[in-house]
XYZ file of C-alpha atoms in Angstrom:
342
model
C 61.059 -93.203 101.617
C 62.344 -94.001 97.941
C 61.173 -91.142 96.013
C 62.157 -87.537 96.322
C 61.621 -83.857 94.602
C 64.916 -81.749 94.329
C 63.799 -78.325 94.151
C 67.192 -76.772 92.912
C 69.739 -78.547 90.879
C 72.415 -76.703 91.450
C 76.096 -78.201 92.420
C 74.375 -79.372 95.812
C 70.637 -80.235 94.448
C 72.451 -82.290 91.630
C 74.803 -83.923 94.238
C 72.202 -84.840 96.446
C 70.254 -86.273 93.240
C 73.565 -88.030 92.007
C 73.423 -89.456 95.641
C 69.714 -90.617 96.237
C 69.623 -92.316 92.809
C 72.818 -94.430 93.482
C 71.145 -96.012 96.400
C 68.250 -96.616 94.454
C 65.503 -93.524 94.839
C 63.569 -92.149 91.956
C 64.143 -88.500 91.995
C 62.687 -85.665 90.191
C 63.883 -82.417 89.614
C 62.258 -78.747 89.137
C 64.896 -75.956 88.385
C 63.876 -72.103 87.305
C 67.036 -72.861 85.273
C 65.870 -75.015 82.089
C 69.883 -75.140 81.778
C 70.504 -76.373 85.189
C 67.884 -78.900 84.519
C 68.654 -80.831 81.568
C 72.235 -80.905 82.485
C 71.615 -82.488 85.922
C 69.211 -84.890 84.038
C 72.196 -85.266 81.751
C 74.604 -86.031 85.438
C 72.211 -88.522 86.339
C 71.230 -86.712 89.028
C 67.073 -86.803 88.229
C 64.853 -88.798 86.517
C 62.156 -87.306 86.164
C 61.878 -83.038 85.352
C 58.923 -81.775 86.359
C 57.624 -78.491 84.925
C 56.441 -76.391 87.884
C 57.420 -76.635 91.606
C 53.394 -77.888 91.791
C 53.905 -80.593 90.455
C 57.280 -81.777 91.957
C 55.934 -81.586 95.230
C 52.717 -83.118 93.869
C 54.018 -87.291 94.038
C 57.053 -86.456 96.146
C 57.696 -88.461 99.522
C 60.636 -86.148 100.648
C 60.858 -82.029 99.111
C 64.268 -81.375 99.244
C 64.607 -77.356 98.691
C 68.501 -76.480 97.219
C 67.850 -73.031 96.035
C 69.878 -70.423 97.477
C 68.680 -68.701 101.177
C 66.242 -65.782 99.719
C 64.752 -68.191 96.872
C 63.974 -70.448 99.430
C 62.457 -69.113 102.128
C 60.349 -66.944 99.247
C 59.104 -70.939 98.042
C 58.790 -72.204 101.693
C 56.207 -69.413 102.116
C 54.463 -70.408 98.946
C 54.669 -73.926 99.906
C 51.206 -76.159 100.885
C 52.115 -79.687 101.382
C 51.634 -82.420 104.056
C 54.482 -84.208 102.966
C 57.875 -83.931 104.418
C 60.015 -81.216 103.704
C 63.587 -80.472 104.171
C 65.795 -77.367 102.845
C 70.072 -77.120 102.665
C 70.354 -73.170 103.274
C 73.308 -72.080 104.879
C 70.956 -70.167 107.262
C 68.240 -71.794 109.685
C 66.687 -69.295 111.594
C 64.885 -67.428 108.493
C 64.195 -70.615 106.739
C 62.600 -72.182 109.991
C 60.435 -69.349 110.368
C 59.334 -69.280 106.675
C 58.141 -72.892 106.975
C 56.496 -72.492 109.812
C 52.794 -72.821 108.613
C 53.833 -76.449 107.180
C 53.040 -79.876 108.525
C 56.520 -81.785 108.410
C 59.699 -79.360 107.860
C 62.763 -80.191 109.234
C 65.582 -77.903 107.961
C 69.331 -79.097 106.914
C 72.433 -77.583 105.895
C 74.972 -80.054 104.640
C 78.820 -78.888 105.538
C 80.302 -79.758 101.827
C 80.947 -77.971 98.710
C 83.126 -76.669 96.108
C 84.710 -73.674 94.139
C 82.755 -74.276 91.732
C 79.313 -74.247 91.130
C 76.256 -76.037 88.385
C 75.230 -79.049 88.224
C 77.797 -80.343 85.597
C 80.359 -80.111 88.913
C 77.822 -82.196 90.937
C 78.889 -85.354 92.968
C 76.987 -88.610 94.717
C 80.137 -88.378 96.979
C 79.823 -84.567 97.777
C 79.165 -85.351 101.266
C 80.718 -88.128 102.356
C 82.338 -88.020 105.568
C 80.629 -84.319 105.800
C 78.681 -82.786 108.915
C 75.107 -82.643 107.618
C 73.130 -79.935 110.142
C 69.426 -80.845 111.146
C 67.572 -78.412 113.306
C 65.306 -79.644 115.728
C 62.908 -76.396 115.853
C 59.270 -77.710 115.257
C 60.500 -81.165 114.062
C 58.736 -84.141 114.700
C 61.619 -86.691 116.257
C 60.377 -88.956 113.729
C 60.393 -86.252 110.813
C 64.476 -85.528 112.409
C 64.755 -89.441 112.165
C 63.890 -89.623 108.320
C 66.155 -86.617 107.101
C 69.276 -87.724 109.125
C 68.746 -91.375 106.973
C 68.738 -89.222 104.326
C 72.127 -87.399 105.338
C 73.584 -90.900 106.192
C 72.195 -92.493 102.941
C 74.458 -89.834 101.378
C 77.462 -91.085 103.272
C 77.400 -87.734 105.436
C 77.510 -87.149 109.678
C 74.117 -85.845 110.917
C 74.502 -83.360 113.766
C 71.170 -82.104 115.285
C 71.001 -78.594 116.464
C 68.748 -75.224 117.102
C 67.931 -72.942 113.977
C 69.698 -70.067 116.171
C 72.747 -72.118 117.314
C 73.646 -72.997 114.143
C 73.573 -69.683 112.651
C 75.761 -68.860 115.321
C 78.363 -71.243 114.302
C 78.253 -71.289 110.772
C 78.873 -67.064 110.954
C 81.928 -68.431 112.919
C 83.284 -71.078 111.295
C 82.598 -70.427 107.119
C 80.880 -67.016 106.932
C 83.745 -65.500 108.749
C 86.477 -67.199 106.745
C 85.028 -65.761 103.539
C 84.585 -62.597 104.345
C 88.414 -62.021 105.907
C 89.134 -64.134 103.147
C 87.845 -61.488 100.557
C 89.041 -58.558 102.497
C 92.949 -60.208 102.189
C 92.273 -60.724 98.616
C 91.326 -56.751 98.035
C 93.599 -55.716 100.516
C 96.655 -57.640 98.662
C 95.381 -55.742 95.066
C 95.697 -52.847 96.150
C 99.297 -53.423 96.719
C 100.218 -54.340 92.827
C 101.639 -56.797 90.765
C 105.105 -56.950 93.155
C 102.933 -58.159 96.486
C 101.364 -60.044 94.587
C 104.520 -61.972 93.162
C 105.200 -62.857 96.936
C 102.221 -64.839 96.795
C 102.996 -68.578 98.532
C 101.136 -71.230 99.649
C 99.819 -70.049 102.923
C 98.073 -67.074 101.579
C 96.440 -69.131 98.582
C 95.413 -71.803 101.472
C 93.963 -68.902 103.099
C 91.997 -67.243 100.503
C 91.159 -69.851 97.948
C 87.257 -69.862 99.341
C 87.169 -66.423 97.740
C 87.648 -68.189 94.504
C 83.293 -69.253 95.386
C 80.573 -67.998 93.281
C 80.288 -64.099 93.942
C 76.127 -64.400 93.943
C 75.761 -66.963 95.942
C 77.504 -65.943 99.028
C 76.547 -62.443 99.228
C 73.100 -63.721 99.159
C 74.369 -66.428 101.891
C 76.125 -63.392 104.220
C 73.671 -60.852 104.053
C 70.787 -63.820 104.864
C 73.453 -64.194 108.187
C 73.301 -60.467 108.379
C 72.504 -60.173 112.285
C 74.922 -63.258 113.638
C 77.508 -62.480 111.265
C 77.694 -58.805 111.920
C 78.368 -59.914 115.641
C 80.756 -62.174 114.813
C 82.293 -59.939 113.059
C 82.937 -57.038 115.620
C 84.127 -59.437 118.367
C 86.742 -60.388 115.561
C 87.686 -56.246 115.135
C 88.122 -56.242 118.933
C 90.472 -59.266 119.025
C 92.205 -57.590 116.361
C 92.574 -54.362 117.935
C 93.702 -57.003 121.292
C 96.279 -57.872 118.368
C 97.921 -54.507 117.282
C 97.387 -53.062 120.746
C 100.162 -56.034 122.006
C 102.503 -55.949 118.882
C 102.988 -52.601 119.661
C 103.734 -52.710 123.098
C 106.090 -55.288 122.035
C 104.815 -57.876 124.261
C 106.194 -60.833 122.844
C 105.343 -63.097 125.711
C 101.419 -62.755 125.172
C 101.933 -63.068 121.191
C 103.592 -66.776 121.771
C 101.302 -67.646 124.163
C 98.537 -66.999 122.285
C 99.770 -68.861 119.160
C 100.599 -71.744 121.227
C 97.186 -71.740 122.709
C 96.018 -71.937 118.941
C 97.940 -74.233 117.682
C 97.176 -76.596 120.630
C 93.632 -76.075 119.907
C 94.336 -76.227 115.741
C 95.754 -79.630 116.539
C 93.058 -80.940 118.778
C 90.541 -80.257 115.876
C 92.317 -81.521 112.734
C 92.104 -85.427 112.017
C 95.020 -87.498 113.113
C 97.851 -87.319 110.732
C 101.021 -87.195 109.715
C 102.079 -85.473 106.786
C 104.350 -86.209 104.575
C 106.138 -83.852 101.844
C 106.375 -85.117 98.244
C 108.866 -83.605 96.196
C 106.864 -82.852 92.647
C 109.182 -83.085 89.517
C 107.821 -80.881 86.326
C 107.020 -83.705 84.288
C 104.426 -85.321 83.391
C 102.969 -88.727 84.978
C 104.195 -87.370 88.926
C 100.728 -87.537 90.430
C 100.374 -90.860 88.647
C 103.128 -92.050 90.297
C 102.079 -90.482 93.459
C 98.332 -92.885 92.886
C 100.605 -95.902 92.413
C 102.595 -95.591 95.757
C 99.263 -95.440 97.469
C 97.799 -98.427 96.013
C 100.995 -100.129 96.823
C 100.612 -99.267 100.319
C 97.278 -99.540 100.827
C 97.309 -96.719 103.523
C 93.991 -94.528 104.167
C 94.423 -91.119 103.080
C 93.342 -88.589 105.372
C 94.122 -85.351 103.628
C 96.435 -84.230 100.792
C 97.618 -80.488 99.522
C 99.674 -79.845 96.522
C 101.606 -76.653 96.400
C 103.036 -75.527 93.230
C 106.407 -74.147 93.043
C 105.846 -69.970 92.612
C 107.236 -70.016 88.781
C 107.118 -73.245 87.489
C 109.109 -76.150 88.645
C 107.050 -78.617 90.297
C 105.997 -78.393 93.870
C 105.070 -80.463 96.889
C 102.247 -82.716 97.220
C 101.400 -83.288 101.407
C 99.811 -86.458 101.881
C 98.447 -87.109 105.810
C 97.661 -90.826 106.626
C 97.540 -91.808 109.917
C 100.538 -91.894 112.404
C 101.236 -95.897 112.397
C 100.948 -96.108 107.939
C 103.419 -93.190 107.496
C 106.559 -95.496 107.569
C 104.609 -98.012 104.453
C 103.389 -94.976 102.732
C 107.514 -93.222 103.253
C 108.867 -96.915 101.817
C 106.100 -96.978 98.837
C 106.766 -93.335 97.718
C 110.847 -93.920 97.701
C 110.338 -97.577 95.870
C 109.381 -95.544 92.703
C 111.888 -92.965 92.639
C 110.293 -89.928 94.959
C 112.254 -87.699 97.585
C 110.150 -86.552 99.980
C 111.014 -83.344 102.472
C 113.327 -83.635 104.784
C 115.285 -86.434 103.083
């Protein structure tokens, strides 16, 4: 395939777009949005605007549907086309069942995003190194083998799974997070400005995917309404698990447990080391920080920068792997940084 319809150019519509044309596809894009539209024509992210969802599909080799869970399973079940058709709702089962009556639909959900949302925050390298989700309900294997090129074309890891299975997972592993994430956020509010001056970096790490558009995820959640909602009350009972053993002061079972997750934290995480970069408030730090890395040529796994609480500076965290930690340590000191511990 070398031609494609983005139905949707939203951040991920546009990304994908961004993406596809890189390598060399002609892509067209249909938005309700006029706005949206123009400015991911403007990103580079289409070619070609079309001015119905007709005739997008009408030329299209791949239908790639990026329009939030309800507006797209409301399209899927407008939808008559033979050609193939994929979706990137962060729900399957609904979606699956919604494109039933089609030909070719293989449904996707790529694991990537930001805080912020549009197409003028839109990225070809959105989801690179990123799990891309392909369900395998009613697929074709050779339908499941031309989406997951699509996923790789776009630099991202396909993983095939069931519609119901993945709803299960993704209530687990992102659903979950924003909702407790929310409920700290309102919780900590309530207290006033003097909680919230006690604010550090491990609540912000927490919480910052409540910083996400508002619309989109409650559209997202309540889509996940029936795995979520279980999810959610086997969460309440570990909780209650929780306060039940604080208050019988059972320290033993409290270690234990957050040994047990930290094990399994660890076992999950990419291999790194991490090193603390003291942070100066001054201009031209992270610059210097970019130089040091270039001199030592290491692969960067991960970084986190954590701003001192008023002002001051703060402390970058840059994981490489285990063995490049001693080049990256040398490069950092060669031009002038103290790192933690030193």
């Amino acid at each position: 395939m070398h031609s494609a319809s983005v139905v949707g150019t939203g951040l991920i519509g546009a990304s994908i777009g961004i993406g596809l044309s890189v390598a060399g596809w002609e892509v067209c894009g249909w938005d309700t949005n006029p706005e949206h539209l123009a400015q991911a024509a403007s990103v580079g992210a289409v070619s070609k605007q079309a001015e119905s969802l007709e005739e997008a599909v009408e030329d299209a080799e791949l239908v790639i549907l990026a329009s939030p869970p309800r507006a797209t399973i409301s399209m899927l079940s407008e939808l008559r086309t033979d050609v193939l058709v994929t979706d990137v709702a962060g729900i399957k089962q609904p979606v699956v069942e919604a494109a039933s009556h089609l030909a070719r639909f293989v449904g996707g959900h790529p694991m990537a995003g930001r805080e912020v949302s549009g197409p003028l925050g839109a990225s070809g390298g959105l989801f690179r190194g990123a799990t891309w989700v392909i369900t395998t309900d009613q697929a074709s294997p050779s339908d499941i083998q031309a989406v997951s090129g699509v996923a790789r074309t776009l630099e991202a890891l396909p993983v095939e799974m069931t519609a119901e299975r993945h709803d299960r997972i993704v209530a687990l592993v992102s659903h979950l997070p924003m909702v407790l994430a929310a409920s700290l956020v309102d919780r900590l509010s309530r207290e006033g400005a003097a909680a919230e001056a006690l604010v550090a970096g491990g609540f912000r790490d927490l919480t910052r995917i409540a910083l996400s558009n508002s619309d989109w995820w409650a559209d997202l959640l309540v889509s996940n309404r029936m795995s979520l909602s279980s999810v959610l009350r086997e969460m309440s009972a570990g909780l209650e698990d929780w306060a039940r053993h604080l208050e019988g002061l059972e320290d033993q079972w409290v270690g234990e447990l957050l040994g047990s997750a930290r094990r399994a934290r660890a076992a999950f995480a990419p291999p790194g080391e991490g090193l603390g970069v003291l942070l100066e408030d001054r201009p031209g730090e992270i610059a210097r920080v970019g130089h040091a890395l270039s001199e030592s040529g290491v692969d960067l796994r991960d970084l986190q920068l954590r701003h001192a609480t008023h002002g001051g500076g703060g402390v970058l965290t840059l994981s490489v792997r285990p063995e490049e930690s001693d080049r990256l340590r040398r490069a950092l000191r060669a031009v002038g940084f103290r790192l933690l511990g030193d």
